[in-house]
């Protein structure tokens, strides 16, 4: 019996609806299957993918804010204002604010719920790949940072949590259009990136290699390279990969921010990483 891989997809800013990742999942499964169908029957059965929808934490309150302030007062540029409320609102609302259970913790609970589902379907020790976009990459980075550096303070780390849920099997991390450098401005010292792969991965898969590839488009004003942030990020991020994402109307301007999941130059390296990892853990 072949071992499975667990893949979490963490969306970026905006009021993402249920099913936001269906097309992306189909592409990943198809490409993965093409590359290993000569090795195993039903190859997609060994790739367990879970989209994590965290936007529900903010969606109702953002809609209420729009209704009470913009719609009720007949303000101009309503579509643009709604866009800003959902996009900028997510970034503002996610900020950690002292003690207690706030939005930061509620968003992280959504990540924990997704990892629990993956653990159940793929196996407690399955290698974990995280594919994240925009603010989602900040959320994923913060989540695993808290697991790796602040375990005593993380609510989701309980005795019954699996190695996958604790982040112990985190192997691959793909960030797209990341706003992490903007987030770094909140801290005087922002020099402790998460460990990719997890420092505990070798307990489960000796010799298994991990990678952190950061995709960015030079026309995407919200996407940044990471290796130049500081020496520690330079060592931790495997590659800053410049890509030209989007279509004819978007690839040359800031609207390219939404084009990463649809781009072959992004999907191919991700699937190659999944295939390489699957082959390593199954020795094929």
PDB file of N, CA and C in Angstrom, residues 70 111 170 211 238 272 283:
ATOM      1  N   UNK A  70     -22.059  51.976   3.790  1.00  0.00           N
ATOM      2  CA  UNK A  70     -21.971  52.328   2.370  1.00  0.00           C
ATOM      3  C   UNK A  70     -23.343  52.344   1.716  1.00  0.00           C
ATOM      4  N   UNK A 111      -7.673  26.874  10.128  1.00  0.00           N
ATOM      5  CA  UNK A 111      -6.523  26.120   9.629  1.00  0.00           C
ATOM      6  C   UNK A 111      -6.434  24.787  10.357  1.00  0.00           C
ATOM      7  N   UNK A 170       5.302  18.894   8.157  1.00  0.00           N
ATOM      8  CA  UNK A 170       5.314  19.952   7.139  1.00  0.00           C
ATOM      9  C   UNK A 170       6.567  19.810   6.269  1.00  0.00           C
ATOM     10  N   UNK A 211      10.919  21.940   0.582  1.00  0.00           N
ATOM     11  CA  UNK A 211      11.238  23.161  -0.150  1.00  0.00           C
ATOM     12  C   UNK A 211      10.199  24.234   0.129  1.00  0.00           C
ATOM     13  N   UNK A 238      13.696  28.427  -0.343  1.00  0.00           N
ATOM     14  CA  UNK A 238      14.476  27.713  -1.360  1.00  0.00           C
ATOM     15  C   UNK A 238      14.665  28.555  -2.614  1.00  0.00           C
ATOM     16  N   UNK A 272       5.512  19.101  -9.413  1.00  0.00           N
ATOM     17  CA  UNK A 272       6.803  18.400  -9.415  1.00  0.00           C
ATOM     18  C   UNK A 272       7.271  18.127  -7.987  1.00  0.00           C
ATOM     19  N   UNK A 283       9.451   5.188  -2.108  1.00  0.00           N
ATOM     20  CA  UNK A 283      10.646   4.502  -2.646  1.00  0.00           C
ATOM     21  C   UNK A 283      10.378   3.926  -4.038  1.00  0.00           C
TER      22      UNK A 283
END
